[in-house]
Short mmCIF file of C-alpha atoms in Angstrom, two decimals:
data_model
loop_
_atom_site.label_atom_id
_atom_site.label_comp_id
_atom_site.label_asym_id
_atom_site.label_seq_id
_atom_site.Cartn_x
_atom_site.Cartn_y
_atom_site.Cartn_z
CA UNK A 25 0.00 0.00 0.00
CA UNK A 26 0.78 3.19 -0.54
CA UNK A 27 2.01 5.87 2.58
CA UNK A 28 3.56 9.30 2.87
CA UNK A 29 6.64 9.04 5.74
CA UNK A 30 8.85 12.00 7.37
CA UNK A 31 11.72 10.94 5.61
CA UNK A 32 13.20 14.16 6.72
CA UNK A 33 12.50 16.27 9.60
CA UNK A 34 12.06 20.24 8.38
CA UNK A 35 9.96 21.68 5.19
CA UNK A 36 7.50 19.55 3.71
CA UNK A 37 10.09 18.09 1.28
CA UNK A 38 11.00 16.15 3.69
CA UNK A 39 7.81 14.00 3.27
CA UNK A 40 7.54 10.78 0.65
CA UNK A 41 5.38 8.90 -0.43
CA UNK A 42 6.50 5.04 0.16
CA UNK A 43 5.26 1.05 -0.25
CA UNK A 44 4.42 -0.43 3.24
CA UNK A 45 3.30 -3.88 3.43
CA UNK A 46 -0.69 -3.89 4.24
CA UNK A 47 -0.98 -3.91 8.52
CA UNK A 48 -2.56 -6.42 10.24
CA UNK A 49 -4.82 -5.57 12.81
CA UNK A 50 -4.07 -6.65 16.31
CA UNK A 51 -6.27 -7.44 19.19
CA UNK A 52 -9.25 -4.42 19.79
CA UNK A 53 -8.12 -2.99 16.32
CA UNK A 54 -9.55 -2.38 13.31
CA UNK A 55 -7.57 -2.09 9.43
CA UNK A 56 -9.52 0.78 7.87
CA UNK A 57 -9.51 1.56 3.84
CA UNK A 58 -8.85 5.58 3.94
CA UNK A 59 -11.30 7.70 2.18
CA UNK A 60 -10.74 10.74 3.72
CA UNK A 61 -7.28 11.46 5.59
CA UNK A 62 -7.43 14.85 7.97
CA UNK A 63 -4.20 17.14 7.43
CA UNK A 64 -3.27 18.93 11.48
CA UNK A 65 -1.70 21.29 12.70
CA UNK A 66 -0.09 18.59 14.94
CA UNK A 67 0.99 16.81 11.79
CA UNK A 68 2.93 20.14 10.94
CA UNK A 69 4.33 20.05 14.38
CA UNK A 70 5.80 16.65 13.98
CA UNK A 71 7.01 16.75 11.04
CA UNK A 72 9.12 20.09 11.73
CA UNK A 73 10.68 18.24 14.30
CA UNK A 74 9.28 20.18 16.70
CA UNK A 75 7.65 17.23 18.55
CA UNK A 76 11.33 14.80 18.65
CA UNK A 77 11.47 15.07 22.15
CA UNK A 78 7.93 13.44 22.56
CA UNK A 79 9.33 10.57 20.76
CA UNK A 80 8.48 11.02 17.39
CA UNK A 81 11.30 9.87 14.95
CA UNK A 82 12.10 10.33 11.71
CA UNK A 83 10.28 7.64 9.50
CA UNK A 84 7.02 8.35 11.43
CA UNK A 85 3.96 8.40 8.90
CA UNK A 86 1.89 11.40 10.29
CA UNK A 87 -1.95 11.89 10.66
CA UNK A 88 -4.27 11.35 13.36
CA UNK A 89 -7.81 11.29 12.01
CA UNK A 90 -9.23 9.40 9.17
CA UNK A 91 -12.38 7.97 7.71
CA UNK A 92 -13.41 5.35 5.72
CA UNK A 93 -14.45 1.25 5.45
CA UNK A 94 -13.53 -1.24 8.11
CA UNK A 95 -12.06 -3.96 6.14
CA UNK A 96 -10.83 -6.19 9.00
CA UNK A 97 -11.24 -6.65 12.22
CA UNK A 98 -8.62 -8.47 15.31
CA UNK A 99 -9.26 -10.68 17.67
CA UNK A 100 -11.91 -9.75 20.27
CA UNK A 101 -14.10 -7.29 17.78
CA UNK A 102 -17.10 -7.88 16.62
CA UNK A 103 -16.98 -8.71 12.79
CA UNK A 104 -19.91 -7.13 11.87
CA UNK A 105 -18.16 -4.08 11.41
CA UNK A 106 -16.52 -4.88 8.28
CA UNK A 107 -17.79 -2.98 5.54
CA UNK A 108 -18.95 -0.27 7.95
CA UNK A 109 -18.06 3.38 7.05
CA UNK A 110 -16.28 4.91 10.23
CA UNK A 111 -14.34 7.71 11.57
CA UNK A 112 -11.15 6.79 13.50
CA UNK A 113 -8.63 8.44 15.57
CA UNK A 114 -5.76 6.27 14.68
CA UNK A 115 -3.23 8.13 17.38
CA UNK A 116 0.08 9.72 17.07
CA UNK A 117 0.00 8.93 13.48
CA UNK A 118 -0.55 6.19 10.78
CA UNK A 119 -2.98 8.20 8.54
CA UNK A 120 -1.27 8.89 5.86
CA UNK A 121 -2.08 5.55 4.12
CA UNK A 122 -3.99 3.94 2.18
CA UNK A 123 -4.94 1.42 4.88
CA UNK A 124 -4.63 2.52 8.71
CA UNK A 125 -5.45 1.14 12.08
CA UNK A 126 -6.98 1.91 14.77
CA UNK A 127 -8.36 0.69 18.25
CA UNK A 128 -11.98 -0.30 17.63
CA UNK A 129 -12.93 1.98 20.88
CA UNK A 130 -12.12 4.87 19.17
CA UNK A 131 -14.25 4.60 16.19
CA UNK A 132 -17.54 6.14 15.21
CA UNK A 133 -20.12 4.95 12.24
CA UNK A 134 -20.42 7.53 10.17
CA UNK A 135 -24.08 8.91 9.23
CA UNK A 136 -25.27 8.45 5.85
CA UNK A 137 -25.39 11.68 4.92
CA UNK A 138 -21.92 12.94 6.11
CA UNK A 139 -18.85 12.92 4.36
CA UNK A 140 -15.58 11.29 4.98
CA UNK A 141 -13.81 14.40 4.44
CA UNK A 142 -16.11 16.15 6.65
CA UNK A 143 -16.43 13.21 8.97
CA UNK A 144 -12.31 14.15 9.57
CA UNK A 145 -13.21 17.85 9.53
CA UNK A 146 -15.25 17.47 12.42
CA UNK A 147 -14.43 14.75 14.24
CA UNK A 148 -11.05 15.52 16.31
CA UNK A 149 -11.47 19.74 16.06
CA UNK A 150 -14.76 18.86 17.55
CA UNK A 151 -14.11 17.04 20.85
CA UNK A 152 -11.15 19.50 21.29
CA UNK A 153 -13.35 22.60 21.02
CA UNK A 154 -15.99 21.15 23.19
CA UNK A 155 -14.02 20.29 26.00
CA UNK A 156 -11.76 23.44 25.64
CA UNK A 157 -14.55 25.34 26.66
CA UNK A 158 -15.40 22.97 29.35
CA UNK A 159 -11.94 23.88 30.40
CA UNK A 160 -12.46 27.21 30.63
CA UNK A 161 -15.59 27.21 32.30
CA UNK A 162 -17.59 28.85 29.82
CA UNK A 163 -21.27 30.18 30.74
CA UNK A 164 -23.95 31.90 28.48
CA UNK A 165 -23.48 35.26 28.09
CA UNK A 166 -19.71 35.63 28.61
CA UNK A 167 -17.60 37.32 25.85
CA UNK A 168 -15.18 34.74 24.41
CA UNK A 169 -11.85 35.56 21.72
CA UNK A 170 -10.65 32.89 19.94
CA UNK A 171 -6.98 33.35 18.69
CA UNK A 172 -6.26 31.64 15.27
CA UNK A 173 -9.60 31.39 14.42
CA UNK A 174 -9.20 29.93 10.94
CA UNK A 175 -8.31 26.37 10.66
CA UNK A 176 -11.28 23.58 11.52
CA UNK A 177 -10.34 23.94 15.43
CA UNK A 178 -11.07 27.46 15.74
CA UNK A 179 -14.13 27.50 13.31
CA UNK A 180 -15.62 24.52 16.08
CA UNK A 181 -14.99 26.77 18.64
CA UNK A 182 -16.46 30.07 17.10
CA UNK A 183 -19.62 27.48 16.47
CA UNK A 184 -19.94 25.92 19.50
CA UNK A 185 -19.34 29.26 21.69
CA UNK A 186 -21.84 31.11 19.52
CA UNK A 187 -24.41 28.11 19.70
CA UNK A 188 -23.41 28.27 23.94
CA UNK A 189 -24.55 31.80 23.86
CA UNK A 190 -22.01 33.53 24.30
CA UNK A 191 -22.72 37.34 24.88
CA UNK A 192 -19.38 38.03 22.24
CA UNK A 193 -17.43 35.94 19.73
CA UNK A 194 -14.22 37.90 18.79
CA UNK A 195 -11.75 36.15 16.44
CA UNK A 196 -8.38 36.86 15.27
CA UNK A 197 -7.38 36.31 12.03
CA UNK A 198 -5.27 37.33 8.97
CA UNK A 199 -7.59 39.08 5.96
CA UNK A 200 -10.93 40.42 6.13
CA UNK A 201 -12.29 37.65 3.40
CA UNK A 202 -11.54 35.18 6.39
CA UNK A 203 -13.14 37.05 8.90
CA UNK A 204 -16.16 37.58 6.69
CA UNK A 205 -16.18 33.92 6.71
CA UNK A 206 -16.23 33.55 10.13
CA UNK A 207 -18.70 35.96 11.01
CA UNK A 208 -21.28 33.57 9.03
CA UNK A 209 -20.36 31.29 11.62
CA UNK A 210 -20.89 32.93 14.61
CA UNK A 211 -17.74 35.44 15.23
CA UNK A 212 -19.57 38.90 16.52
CA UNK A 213 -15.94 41.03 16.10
CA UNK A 214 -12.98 40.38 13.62
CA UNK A 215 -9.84 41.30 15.65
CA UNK A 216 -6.10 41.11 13.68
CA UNK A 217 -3.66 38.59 14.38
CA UNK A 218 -2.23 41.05 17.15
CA UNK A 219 -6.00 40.96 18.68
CA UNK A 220 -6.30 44.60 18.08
CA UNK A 221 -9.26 46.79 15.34
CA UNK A 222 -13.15 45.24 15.31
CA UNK A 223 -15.28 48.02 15.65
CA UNK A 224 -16.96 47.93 19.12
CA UNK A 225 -14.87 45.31 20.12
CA UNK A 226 -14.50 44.82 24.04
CA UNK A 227 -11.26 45.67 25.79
CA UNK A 228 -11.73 42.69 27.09
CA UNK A 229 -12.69 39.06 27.88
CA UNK A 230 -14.34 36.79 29.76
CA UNK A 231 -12.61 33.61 27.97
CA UNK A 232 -9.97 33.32 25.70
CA UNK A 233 -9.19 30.06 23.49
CA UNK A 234 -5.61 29.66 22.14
CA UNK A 235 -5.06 27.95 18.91
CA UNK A 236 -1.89 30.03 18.40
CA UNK A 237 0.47 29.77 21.38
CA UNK A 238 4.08 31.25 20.06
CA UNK A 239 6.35 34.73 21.14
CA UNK A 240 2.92 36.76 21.27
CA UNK A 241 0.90 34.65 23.39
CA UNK A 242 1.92 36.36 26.65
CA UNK A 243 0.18 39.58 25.61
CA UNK A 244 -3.36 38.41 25.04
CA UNK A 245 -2.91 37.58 29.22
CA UNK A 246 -4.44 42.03 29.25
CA UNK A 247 -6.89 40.71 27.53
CA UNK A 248 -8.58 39.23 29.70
CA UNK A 249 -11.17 40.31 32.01
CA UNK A 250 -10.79 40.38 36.00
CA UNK A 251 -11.31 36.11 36.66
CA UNK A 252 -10.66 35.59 33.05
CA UNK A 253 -9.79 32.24 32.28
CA UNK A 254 -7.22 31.43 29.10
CA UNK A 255 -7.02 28.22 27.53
CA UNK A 256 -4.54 26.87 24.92
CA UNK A 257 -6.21 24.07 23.13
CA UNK A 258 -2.73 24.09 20.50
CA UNK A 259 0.58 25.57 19.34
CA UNK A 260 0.60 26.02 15.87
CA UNK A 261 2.41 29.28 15.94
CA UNK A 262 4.99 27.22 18.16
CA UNK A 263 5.79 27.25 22.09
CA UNK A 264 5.69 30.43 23.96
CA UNK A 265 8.37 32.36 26.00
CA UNK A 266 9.40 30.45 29.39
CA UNK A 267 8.19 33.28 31.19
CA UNK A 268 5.13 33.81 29.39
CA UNK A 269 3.28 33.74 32.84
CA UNK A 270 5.36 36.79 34.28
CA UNK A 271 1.91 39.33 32.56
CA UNK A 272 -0.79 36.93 35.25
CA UNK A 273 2.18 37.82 38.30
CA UNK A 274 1.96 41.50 37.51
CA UNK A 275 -1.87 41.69 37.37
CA UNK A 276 -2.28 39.24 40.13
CA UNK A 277 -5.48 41.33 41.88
CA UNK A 278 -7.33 39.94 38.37
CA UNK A 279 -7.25 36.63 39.47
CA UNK A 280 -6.92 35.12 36.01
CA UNK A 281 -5.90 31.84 35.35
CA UNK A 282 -4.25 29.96 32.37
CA UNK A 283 -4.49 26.45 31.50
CA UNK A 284 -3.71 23.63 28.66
CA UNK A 285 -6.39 21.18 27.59
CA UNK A 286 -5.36 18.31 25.67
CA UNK A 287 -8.52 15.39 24.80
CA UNK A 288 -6.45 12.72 25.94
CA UNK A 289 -7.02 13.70 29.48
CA UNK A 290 -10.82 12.88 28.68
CA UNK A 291 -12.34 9.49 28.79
CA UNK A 292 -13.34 7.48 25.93
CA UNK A 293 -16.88 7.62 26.39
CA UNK A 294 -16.84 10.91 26.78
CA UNK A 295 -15.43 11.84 23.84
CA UNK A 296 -17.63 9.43 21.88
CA UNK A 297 -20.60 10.77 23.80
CA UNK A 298 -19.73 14.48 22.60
CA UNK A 299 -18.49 12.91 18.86
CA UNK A 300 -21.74 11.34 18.47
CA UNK A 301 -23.63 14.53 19.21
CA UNK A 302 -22.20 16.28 16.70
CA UNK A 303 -22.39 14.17 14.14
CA UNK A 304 -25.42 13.98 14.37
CA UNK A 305 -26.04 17.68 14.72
CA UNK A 306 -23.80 18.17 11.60
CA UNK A 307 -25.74 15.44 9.32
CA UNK A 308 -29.15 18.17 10.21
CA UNK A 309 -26.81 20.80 9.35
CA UNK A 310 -26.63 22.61 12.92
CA UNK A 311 -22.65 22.65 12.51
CA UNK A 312 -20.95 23.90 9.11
CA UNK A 313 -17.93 22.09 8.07
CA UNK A 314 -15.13 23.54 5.88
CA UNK A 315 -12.94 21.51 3.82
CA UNK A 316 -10.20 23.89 2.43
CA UNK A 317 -9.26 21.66 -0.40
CA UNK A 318 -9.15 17.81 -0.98
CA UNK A 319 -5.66 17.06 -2.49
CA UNK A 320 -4.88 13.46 -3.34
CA UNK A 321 -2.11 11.51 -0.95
CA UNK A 322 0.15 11.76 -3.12
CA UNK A 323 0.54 15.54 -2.89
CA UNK A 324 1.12 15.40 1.09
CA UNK A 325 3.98 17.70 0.54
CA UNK A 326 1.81 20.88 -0.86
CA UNK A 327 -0.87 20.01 1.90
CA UNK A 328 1.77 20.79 4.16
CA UNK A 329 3.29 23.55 2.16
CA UNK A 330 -0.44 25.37 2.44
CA UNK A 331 -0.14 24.80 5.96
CA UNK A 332 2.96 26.64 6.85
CA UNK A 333 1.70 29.23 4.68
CA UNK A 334 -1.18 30.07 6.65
CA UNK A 335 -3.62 30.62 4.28
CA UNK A 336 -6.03 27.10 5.08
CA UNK A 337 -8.99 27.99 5.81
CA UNK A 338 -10.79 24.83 7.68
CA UNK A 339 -9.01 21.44 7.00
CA UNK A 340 -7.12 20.27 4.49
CA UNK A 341 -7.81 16.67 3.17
CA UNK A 342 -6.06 14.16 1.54
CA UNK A 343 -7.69 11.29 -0.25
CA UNK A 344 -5.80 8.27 -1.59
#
């Protein structure tokens, strides 16, 4: 089969496409035929190299998300889901082929009327939006700002903090065409990447999502409200400073608080609770899903060259 390896840590030339022999699932797994293949931002992260201290070594094939039809099943799972459409979460990578695995509990049928490209649209940025919010203790009626509001993670949010009721949706982004866009789903103020301009825009807020991280993060800590709460839910502007927590110190009588969310602190059937929601809610067309562009496997390496760019608006998809 066919599958796209970091051959190279760095640019996206240091991606290829390579012949691996067909896996074989194991125990609780599943061997999946990929439809749709989501492209993310952690997949940029690990294949700069950024990521080599968690482990990840050159040779890794990257993607974490894909859809498609169960073809197989191991020992221990119930064979009747062969020939099943499903989402999967296939882990720290693997989903750049034409055939991936993943663990049977962290599957999801797809409905009829969804798309595998949206299906990996959705299905990750989702979760991670849902419980990022959860983090932060979001109510009705609080003003929210979500930084790096373009990609499928921050369009989620924007969604599911507008659909929350939130009193304000701010976003910051890089044109106005995107933050047109985003204002049909839900954004109330279009900030710039620096989280200044949007007429009317409040000084501050109550909650603050991070997609960003990276050198600027500390300021958006005066953006916040007295008991604000910020939450970075990713780093695809990189890690920032080491003492990007000195701003919270120096307005300590605020009482604002900064945290990190990651979904694998939640539990399996919580996520799948919350992933089968909104399916659902996105096959009735309560959640918009934007595919960027669907590029075959094959052209991995300009998926990824979009991606530094940082011009993708929603997800990018690749489709063997």
């Amino acid at each position: 089969m066919k599958a796209v390896a970091i051959q190279t840590f760095g640019s996206p030339e240091g991606l290829a496409v390579i012949d691996l022999p067909v896996p074989i699932p194991a125990d609780g797994q599943v061997l999946i035929a990929t439809e749709a293949i989501g492209v993310s931002g952690a997949d940029v992260l690990i294949r700069s190299g950024a990521l080599a201290a968690y482990g990840f070594k050159e040779g890794h094939i990257p993607g974490g998300e894909v859809a498609g039809t169960v073809t197989a099943v191991g020992d221990g799972v119930d064979t009747s889901w062969i020939g099943r459409r499903v989402w999967a979460f296939t882990g720290g990578g693997g989903g750049y082929a034409e055939q991936a695995i993943a663990s049977v509990e962290e599957i999801l049928p797809l409905p009829a009327n969804l798309s595998a490209a949206e299906a990996v649209t959705l299905g990750s940025s989702g979760v991670v939006a849902h419980f990022g919010l959860s983090r932060a203790h979001f109510v009705p009626g609080e003003s929210v700002l979500v930084r790096g509001a373009a990609g499928s993670l921050g369009i989620m949010t924007v969604q599911l903090a507008a659909r929350g009721g939130a009193g304000t949706v701010a976003v910051t982004t890089s044109s106005v065409e995107r933050g047109d866009r985003l204002r049909k789903l839900g954004a109330t103020h279009v900030l710039n990447r620096s989280g200044e301009g949007g007429e009317d825009a409040p000084a501050g807020y109550d909650v603050i999502i991070d997609i960003v991280a990276g050198a600027d993060m500390p300021s958006f800590f005066d953006k916040l409200n007295p008991n604000g709460r910020m939450v970075a839910i990713g780093a695809v502007g990189g890690q920032p400073p080491a003492d990007f927590g000195m701003g919270m110190m120096a307005a300590f009588q605020k009482s604002m608080s900064f945290a990190t969310f990651s979904a694998d602190t939640v539990s399996g059937p919580d996520r799948r609770a919350v992933r089968t929601e909104q399916f659902a809610a996105a096959s009735r067309g309560e959640l918009q899903l934007v595919v960027h562009q669907l590029l075959p496997l094959e052209q991995a390496v300009l998926a990824h060259r979009e991606m530094d760019a940082g011009e993708v608006f929603g997800r990018i998809v690749l489709a063997p």
